[in-house]
Coordinates of C-alpha atoms and ligand atoms in Angstrom, one line a residue:
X3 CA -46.6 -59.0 -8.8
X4 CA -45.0 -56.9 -11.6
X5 CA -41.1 -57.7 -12.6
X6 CA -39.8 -61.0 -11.5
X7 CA -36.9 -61.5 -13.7
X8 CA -37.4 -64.4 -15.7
X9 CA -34.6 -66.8 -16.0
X10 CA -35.6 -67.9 -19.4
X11 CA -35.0 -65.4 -22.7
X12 CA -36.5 -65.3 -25.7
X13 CA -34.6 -67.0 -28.6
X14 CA -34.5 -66.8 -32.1
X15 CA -37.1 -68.9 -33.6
X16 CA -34.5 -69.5 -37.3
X17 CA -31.1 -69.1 -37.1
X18 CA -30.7 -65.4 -37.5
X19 CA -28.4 -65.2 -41.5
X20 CA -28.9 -61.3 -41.3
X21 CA -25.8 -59.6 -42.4
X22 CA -24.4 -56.7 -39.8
X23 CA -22.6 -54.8 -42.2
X24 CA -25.9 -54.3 -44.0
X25 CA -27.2 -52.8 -40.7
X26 CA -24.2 -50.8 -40.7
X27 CA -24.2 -49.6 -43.9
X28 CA -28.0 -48.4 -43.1
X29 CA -27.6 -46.0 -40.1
X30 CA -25.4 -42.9 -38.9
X31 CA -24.9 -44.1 -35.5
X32 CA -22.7 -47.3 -34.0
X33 CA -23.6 -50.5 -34.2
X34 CA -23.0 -53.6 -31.6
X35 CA -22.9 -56.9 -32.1
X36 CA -21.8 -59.3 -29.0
X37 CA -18.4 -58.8 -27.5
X38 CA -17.9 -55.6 -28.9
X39 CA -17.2 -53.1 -26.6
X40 CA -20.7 -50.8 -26.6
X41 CA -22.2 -54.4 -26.2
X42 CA -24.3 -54.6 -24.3
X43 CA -25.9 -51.7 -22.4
X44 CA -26.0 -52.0 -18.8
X45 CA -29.7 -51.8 -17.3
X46 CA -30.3 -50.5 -13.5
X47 CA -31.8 -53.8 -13.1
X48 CA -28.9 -55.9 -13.4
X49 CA -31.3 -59.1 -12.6
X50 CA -32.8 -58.7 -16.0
X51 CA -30.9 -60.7 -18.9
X52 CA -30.3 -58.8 -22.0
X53 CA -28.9 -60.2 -25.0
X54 CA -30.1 -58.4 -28.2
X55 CA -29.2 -59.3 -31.7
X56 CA -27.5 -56.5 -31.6
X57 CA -27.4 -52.7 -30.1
X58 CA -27.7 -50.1 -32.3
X59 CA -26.5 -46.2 -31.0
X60 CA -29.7 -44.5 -33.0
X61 CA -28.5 -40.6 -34.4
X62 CA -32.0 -39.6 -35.7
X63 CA -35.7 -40.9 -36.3
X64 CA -34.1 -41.9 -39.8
X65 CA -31.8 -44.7 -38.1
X66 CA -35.0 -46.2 -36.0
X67 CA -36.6 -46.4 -38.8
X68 CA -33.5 -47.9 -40.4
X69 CA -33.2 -50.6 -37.7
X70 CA -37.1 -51.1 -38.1
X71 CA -36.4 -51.5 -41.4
X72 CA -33.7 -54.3 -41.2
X73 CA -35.3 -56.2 -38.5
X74 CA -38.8 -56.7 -40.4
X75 CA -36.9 -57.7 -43.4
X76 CA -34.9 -60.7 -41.3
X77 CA -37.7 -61.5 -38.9
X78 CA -36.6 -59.7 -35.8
X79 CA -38.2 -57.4 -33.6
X80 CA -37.0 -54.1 -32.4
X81 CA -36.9 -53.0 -28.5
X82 CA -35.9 -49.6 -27.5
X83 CA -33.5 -48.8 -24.3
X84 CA -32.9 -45.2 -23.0
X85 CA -31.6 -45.6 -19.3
X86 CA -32.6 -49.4 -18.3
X87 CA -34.7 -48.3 -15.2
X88 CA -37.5 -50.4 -16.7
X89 CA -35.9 -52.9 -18.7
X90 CA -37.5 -56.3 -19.9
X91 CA -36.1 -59.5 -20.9
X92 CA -34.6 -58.9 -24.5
X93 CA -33.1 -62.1 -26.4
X94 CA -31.4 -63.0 -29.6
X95 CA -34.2 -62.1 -31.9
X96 CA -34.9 -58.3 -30.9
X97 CA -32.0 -55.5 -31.7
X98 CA -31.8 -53.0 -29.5
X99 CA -32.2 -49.5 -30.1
X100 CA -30.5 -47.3 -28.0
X101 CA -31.5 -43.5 -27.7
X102 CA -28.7 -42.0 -25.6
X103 CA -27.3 -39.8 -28.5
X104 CA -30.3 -38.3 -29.0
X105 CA -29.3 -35.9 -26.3
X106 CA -31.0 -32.6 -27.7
X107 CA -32.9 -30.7 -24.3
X108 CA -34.0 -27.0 -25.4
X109 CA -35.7 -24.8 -23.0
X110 CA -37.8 -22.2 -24.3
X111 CA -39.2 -20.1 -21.1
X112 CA -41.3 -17.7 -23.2
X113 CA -43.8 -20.9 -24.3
X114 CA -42.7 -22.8 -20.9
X115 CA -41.7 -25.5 -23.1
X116 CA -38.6 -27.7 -23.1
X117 CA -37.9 -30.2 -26.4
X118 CA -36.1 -32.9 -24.9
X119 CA -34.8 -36.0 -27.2
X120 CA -35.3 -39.8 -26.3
X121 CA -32.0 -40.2 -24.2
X122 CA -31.9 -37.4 -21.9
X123 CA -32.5 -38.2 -18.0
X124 CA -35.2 -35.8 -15.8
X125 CA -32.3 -34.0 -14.4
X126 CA -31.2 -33.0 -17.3
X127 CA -34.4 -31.0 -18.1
X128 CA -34.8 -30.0 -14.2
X129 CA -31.4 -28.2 -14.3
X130 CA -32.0 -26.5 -17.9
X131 CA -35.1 -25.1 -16.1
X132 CA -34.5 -24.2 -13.0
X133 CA -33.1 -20.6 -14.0
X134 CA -36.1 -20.0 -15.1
X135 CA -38.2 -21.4 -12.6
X136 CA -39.6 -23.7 -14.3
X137 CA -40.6 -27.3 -13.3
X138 CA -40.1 -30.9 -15.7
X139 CA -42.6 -32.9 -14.1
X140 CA -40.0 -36.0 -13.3
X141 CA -40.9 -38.9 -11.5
X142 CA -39.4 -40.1 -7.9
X143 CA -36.0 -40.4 -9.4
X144 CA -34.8 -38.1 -11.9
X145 CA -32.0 -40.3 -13.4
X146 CA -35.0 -42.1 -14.8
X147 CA -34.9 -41.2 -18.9
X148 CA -38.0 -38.5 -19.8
X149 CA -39.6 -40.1 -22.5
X150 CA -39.4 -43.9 -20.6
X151 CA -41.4 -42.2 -17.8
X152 CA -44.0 -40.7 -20.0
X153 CA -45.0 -43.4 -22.2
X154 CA -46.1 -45.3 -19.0
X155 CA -47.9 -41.9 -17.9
X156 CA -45.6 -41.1 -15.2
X157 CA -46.6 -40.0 -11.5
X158 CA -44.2 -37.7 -9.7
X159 CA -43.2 -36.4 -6.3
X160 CA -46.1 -33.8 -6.9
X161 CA -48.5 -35.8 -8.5
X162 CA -51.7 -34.6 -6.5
X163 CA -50.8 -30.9 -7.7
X164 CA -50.1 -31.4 -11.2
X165 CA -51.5 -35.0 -12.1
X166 CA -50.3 -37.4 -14.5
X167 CA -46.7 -36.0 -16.6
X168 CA -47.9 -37.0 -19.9
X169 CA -50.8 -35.1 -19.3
X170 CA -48.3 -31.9 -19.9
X171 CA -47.0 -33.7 -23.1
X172 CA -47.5 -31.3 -26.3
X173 CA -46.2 -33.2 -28.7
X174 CA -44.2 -36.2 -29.9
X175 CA -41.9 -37.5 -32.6
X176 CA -42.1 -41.3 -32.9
X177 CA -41.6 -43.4 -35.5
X178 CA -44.1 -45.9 -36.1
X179 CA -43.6 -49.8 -36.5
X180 CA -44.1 -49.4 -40.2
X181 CA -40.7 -47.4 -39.9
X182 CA -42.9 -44.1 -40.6
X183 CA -41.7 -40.9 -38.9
X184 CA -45.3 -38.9 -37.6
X185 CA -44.9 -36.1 -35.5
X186 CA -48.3 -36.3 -32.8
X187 CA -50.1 -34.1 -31.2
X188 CA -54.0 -33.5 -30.1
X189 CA -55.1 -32.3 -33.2
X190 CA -52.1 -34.5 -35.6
X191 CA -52.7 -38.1 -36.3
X192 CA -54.5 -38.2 -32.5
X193 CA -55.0 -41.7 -32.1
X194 CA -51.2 -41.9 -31.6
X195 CA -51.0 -38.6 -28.8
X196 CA -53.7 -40.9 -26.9
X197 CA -51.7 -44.2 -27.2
X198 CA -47.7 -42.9 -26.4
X199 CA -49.0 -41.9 -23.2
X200 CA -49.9 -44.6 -21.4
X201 CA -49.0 -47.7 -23.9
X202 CA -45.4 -47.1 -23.2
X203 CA -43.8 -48.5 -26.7
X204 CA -46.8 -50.2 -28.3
X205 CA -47.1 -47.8 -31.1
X206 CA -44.0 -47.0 -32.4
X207 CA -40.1 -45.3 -30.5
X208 CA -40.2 -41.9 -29.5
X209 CA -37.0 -39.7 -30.9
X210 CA -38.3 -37.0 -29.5
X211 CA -41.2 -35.1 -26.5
X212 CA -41.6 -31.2 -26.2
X213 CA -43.2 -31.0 -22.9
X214 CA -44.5 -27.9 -20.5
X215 CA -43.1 -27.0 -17.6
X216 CA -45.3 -25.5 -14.8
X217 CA -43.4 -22.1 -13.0
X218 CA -42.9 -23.7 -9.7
X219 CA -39.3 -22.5 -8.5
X220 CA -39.6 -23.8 -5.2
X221 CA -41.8 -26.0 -3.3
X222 CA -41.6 -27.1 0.6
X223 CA -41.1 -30.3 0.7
X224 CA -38.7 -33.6 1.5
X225 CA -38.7 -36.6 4.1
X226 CA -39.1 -37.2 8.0
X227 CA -37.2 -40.7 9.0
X228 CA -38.7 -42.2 12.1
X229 CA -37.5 -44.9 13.9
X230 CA -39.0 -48.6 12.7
X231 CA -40.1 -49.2 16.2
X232 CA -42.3 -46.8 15.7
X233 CA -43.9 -48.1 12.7
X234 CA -47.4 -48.7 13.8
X235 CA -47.9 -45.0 14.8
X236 CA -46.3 -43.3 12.3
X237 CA -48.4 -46.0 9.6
X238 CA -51.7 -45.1 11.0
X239 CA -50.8 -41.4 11.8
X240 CA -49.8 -41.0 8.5
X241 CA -53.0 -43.0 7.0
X242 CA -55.2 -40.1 9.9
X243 CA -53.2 -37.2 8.3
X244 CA -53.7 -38.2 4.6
X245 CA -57.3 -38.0 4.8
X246 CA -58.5 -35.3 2.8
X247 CA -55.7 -33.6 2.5
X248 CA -55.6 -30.8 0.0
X249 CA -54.3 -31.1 -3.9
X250 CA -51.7 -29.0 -3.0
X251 CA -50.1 -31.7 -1.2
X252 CA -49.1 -34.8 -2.3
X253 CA -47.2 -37.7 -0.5
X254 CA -46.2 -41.0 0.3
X255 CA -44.8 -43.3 2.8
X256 CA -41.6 -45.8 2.6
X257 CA -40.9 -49.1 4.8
X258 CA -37.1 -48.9 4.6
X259 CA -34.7 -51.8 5.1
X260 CA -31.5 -49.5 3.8
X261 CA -28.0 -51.3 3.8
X262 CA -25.0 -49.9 4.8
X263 CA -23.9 -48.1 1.8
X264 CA -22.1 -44.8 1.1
X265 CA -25.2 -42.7 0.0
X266 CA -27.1 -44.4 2.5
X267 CA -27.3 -41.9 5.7
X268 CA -25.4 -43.8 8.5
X269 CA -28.9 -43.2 10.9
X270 CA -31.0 -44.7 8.7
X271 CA -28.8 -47.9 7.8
X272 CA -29.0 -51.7 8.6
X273 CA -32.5 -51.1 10.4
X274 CA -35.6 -50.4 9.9
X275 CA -37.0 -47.0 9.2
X276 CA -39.9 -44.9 7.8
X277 CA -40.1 -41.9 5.6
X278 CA -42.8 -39.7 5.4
X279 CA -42.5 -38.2 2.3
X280 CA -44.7 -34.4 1.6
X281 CA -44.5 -32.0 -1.2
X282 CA -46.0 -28.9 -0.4
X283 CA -47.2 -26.4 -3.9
X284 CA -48.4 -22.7 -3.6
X285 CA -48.5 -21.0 -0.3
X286 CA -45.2 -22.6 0.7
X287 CA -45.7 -20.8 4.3
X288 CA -48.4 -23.1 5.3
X289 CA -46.1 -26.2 4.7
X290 CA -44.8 -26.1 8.5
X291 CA -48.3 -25.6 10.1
X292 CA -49.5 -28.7 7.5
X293 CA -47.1 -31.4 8.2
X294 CA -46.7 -30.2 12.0
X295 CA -48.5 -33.4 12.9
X296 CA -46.5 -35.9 10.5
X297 CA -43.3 -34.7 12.9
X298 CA -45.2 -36.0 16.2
X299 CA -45.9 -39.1 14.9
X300 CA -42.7 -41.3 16.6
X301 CA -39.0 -40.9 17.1
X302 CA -37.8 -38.7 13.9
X303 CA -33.9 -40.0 12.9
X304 CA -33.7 -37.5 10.2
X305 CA -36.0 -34.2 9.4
X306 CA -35.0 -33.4 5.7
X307 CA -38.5 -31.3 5.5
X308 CA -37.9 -27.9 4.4
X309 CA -38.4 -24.9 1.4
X310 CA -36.1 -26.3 -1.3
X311 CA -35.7 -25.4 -5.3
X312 CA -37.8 -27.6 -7.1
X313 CA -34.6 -28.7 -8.9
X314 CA -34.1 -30.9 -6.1
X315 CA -36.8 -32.8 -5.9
X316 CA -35.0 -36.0 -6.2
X317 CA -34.0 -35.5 -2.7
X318 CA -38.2 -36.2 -1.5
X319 CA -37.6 -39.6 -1.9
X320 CA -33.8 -40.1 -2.6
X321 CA -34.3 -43.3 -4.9
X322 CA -31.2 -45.4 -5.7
X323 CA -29.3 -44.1 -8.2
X324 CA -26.8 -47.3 -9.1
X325 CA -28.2 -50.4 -10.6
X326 CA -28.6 -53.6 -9.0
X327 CA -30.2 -56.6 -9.1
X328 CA -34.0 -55.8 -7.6
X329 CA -37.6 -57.9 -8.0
X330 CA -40.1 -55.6 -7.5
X331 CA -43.5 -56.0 -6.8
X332 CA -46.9 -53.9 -6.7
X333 CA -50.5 -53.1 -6.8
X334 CA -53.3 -50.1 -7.0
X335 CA -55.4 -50.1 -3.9
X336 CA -58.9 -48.7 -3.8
X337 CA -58.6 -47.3 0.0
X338 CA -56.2 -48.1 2.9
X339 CA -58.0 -48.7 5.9
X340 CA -56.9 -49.4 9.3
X341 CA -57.3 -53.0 8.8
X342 CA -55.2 -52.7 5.5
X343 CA -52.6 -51.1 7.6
X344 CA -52.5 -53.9 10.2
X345 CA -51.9 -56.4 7.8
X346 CA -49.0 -54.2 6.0
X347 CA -47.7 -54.2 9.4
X348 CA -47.7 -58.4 9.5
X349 CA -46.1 -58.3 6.4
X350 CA -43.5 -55.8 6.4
X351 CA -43.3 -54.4 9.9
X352 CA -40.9 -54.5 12.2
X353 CA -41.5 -58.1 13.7
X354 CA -42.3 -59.2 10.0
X355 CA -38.8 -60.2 9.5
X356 CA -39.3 -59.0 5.8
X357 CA -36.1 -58.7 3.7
X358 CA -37.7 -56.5 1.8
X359 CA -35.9 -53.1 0.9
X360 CA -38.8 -50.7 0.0
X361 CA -42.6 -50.9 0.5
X362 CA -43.8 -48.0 -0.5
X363 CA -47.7 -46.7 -0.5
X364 CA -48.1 -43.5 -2.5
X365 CA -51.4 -41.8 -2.2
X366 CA -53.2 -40.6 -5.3
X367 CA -56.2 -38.9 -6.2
X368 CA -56.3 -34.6 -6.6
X369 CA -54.9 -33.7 -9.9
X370 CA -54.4 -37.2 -10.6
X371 CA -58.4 -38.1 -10.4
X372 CA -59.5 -35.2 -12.9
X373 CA -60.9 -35.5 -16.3
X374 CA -57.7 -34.7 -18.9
X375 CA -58.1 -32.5 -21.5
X376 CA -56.7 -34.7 -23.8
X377 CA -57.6 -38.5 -23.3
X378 CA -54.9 -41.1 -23.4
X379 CA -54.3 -44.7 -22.7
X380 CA -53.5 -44.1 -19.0
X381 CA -55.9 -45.7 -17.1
X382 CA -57.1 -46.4 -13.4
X383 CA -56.9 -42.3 -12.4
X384 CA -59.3 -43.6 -9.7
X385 CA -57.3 -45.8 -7.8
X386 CA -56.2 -44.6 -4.4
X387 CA -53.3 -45.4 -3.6
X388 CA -49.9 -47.5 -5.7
X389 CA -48.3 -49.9 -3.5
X390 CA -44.8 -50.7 -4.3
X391 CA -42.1 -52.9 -3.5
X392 CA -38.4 -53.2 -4.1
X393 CA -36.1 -56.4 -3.3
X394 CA -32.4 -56.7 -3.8
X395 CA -31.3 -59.9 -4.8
X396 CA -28.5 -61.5 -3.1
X397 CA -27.9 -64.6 -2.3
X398 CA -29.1 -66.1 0.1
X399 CA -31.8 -64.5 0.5
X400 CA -32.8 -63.6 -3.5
X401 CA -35.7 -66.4 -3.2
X402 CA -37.0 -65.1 0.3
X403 CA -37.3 -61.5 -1.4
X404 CA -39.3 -62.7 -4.6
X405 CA -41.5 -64.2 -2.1
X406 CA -42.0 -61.3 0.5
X407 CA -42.9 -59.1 -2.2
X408 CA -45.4 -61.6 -3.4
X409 CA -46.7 -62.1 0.3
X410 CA -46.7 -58.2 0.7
X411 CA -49.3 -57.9 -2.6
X412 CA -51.6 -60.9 -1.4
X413 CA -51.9 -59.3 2.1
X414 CA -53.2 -56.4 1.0
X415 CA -55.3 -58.2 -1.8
X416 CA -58.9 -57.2 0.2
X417 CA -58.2 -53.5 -0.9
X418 CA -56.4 -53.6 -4.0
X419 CA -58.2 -51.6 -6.9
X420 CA -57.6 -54.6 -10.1
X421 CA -55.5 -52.5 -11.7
X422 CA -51.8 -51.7 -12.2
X423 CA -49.8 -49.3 -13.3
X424 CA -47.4 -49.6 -16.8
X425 CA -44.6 -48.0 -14.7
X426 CA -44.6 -50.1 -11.9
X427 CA -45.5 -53.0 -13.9
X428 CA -42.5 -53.6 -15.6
X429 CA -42.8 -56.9 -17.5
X430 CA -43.6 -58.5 -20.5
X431 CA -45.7 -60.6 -19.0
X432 CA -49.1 -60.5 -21.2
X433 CA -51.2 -60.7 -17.5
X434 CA -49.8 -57.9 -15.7
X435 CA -49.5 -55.6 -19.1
X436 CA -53.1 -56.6 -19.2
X437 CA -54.1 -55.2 -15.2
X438 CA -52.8 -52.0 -16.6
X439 CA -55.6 -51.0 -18.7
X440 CA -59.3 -51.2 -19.0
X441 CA -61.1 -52.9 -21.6
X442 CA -61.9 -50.6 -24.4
X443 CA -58.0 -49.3 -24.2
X444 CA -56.5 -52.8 -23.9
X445 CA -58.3 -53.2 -27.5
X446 CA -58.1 -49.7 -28.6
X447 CA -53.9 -50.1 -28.2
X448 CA -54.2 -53.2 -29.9
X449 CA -56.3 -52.3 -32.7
X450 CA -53.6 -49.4 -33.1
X451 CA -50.6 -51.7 -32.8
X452 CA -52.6 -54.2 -35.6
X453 CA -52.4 -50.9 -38.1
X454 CA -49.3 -48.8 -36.9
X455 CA -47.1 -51.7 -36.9
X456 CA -48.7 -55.0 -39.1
X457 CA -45.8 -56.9 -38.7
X458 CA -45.2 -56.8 -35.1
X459 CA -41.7 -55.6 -35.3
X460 CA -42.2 -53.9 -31.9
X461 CA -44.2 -56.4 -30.4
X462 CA -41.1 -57.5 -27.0
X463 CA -41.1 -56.4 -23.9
X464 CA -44.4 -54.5 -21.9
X465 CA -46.4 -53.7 -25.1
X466 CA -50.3 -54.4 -25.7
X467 CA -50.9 -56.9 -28.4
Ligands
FAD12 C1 -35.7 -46.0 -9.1 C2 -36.9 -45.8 -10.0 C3 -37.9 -44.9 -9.7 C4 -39.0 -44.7 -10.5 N1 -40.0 -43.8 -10.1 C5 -41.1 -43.7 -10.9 C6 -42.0 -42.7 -10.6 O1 -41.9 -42.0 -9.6 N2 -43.1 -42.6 -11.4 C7 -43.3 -43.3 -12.5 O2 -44.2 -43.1 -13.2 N3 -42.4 -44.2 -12.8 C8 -41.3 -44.4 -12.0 N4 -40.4 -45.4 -12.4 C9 -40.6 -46.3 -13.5 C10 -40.0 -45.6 -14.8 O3 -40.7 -44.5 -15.1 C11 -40.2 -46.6 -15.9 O4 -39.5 -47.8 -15.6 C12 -39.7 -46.1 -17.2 O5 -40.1 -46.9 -18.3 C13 -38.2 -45.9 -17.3 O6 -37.8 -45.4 -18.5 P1 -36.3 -45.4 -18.9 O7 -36.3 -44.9 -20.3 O8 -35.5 -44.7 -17.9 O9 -35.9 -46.9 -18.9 P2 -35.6 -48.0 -20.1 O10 -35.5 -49.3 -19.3 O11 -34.6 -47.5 -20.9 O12 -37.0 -48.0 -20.9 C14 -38.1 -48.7 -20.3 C15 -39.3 -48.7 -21.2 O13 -39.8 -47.4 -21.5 C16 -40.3 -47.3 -22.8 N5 -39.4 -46.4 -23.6 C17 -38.2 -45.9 -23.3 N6 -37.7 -45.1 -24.3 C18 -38.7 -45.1 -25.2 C19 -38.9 -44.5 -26.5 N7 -37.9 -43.7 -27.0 N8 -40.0 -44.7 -27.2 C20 -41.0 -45.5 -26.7 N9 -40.9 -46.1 -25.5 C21 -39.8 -45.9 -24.8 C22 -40.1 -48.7 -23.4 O14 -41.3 -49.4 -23.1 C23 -39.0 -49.3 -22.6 O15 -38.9 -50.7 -22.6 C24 -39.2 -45.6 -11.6 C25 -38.3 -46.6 -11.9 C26 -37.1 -46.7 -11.1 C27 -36.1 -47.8 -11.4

């Protein structure tokens, strides 16, 4: 179970005295205090209550370390928000620092490099690319901010090809909890490249990434819709076909329960569907003969398989782009056997009666497994497979969502790998932050958190302390 909103928030411990116009008088860029009008941001989770000290619309490294400033002096602590796709519980002790100014995205094709700042979405980078045919290694959804996705490590469409996106991270500004601006990179203060990729905000707020970006112009790829009812066979089909399957591909496989919306495909709403999800990298003329027996597999409502510029790869899994109020759930699994996938069916087939919007399995291993050649703090490269899923919370059925997703973990408990993911485990919630890592990281990230910032000014939200 990863981020059940909580319906209790943190509060101040004293009586917050701290004067704003000090705060104001200390940083370039706007400041927020409740019921002004930038106040407060909107998260795509809308089910998660934030209520910050204040918000404060960061110009530079210098106003982080500004707001850092301020807040250890008064006894707050300091959360940082780009787009809200993983937001946590923030209450009336933290200020929020929000990075949508820092806007900057520079594409250099000689080096193959973009420098992107701490607010810019994946689609941003994907478009300033694509002319040169060039690829940002985005997640599922490319509204998702760039630097959000690669603290957690990120895992993409094409995740078996290219492996984990910070793993094509070259270097970072962050500023430390300490309020120190360092630059990192393999060979400059190390021990913080190792822990910004994987320890999501433990160690300090990123201004600013320059990532590379792999020349893949186009790729063959996108989603086959099959009918619910033809869920077992296109389950187990899909489990046959994944076997062995070459790094080249990567994929995964959606339960859908879509509503009746307008970006919602009117075949595919208000029942129950599949999508079989492939990207195909390299010899894009072998993608027909390699998915040829995915489209077999049961009654296909919608083929969206086909050569496509990598710029849209958002379409492959077409995520939801407005926010609403979701509990999502998840796991790693180790394998996904045939029993697995009869008890997936109990739980969220089509007799399951599950109100359940998304279960998603995505398989791993390829690129994904390999030793980096950089360590970091992103752990469990051997699980097998992420399951993943996605509740909307409307009455009445918000408690019978919480608990489906809950049920849908614990069924498929017998194969589940221990671990978790930080990007799918969005919490603060010391136990799952915990499943996330090893041992000797969990200690290494908190020995680093003890030194890079003493005070615990960062320590709210999913951070390893
Ligand atoms: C629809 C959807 C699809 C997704 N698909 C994928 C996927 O395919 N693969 C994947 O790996 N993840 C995926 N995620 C998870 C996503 O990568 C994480 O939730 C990520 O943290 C979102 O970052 P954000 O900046 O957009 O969100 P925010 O809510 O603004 O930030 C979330 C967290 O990211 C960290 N963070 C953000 N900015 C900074 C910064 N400047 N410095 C340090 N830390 C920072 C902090 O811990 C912060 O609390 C998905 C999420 C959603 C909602």
């Amino acid at each position: 179970m990863s981020s059940i909103p909580e319906a209790t928030r943190p509060v101040a411990a004293d009586p917050i005295t701290a004067d704003v116009t000090a705060l104001q008088a200390a940083v370039r860029g706007a400041v927020h205090r409740p019921g002004d009008p930038g106040y407060p941001s909107v998260t795509f989770n809308v089910a998660v209550a934030q209520n910050p000290w204040a918000v404060v619309d960061v110009a530079d490294a210098a106003d982080v370390a500004a707001v850092i400033g301020f807040a250890s002096a008064h006894g707050m602590t300091v959360a940082v928000h780009a787009t809200g796709h993983g937001a946590t519980v923030i209450g009336d002790a933290t200020i929020m620092v929000r990075t949508a100014a820092l806007d900057d995205c520079t594409v250099d094709p000689q080096t193959r490099t973009a420098r992107v700042g701490a607010g810019v979405r994946w689609q941003t980078v994907i478009d300033a690319a694509a002319p040169h045919g060039l690829a940002p290694l985005c997640g599922s959804s490319p509204t998702v901010g760039v630097v959000g996705l690669l603290s957690g490590g990120g895992i993409g469409p094409l995740v078996r090809t290219v492996g984990m996106s910070a793993d094509h991270v070259r270097s970072f500004t962050v500023v430390t909890g300490t309020g120190a601006v360092k630059q990192a990179t393999p060979e400059i203060n190390p021990e913080l490249f190792w822990g910004l990729r994987g320890g999501k905000s433990t160690l300090g707020i990123i201004t600013e990434v320059v990532i590379e970006l792999p020349p893949i112009a186009e790729i063959y790829g996108g989603a086959l819709y099959f009918d619910g009812a033809d869920a077992d066979a296109v389950l187990r089909g899909w489990r046959n076909w994944a076997q062995g399957l070459p790094r080249e591909v990567s994929t995964s496989l959606a339960l859908l329960r879509l509503p009746e919306m307008p970006d919602v495909p009117p075949m595919l709403a208000g029942r129950l569907s599949v999508a079989v999800r492939v990207a195909v990298v390299g010899d894009l003329a072998h993608g027909p003969d390699l998915i040829a027996p995915l489209r077999t597999l049961g009654t296909v409502l919608l083929d969206a398989v086909g050569v496509m510029p990598y710029a849209q790869v958002g379409a492959i899994h077409a995520d939801p782009t407005s926010p609403m109020p979701a509990a999502e759930c998840g796991t790693l699994l180790r394998e996904f056997t045939d029993d697995a996938a009869t008890e997936l069916l109990r739980v969220a087939g089509p007799q399951s009666g599950s109100p359940l919007t998304i279960v998603e399995l995505r398989l791993l291993g390829g690129a994904l497994a390999d030793r980096p050649a950089v360590p970091s703090a992103f752990c469990h490269r051997d699980a097998a497979y992420t399951l993943h899923t996605i509740g909307v919370l409307i009455p009445p059925i918000a408690e019978m969502v919480i608990a489906a997703g809950v049920q849908t973990v614990e069924a498929l408990r017998p194969w589940a790998h221990g671990g978790e993911m930080p990007n799918f485990a969005t919490t603060d919630d010391p136990a799952h932050i915990r499943r996330c890592y090893d041992e000797d990281t969990a200690a290494w990230l908190s020995a680093l958190a003890e030194q890079h910032d003493p005070r615990g000014v960062l320590h709210v939200g999913q951070v390893v302390r």
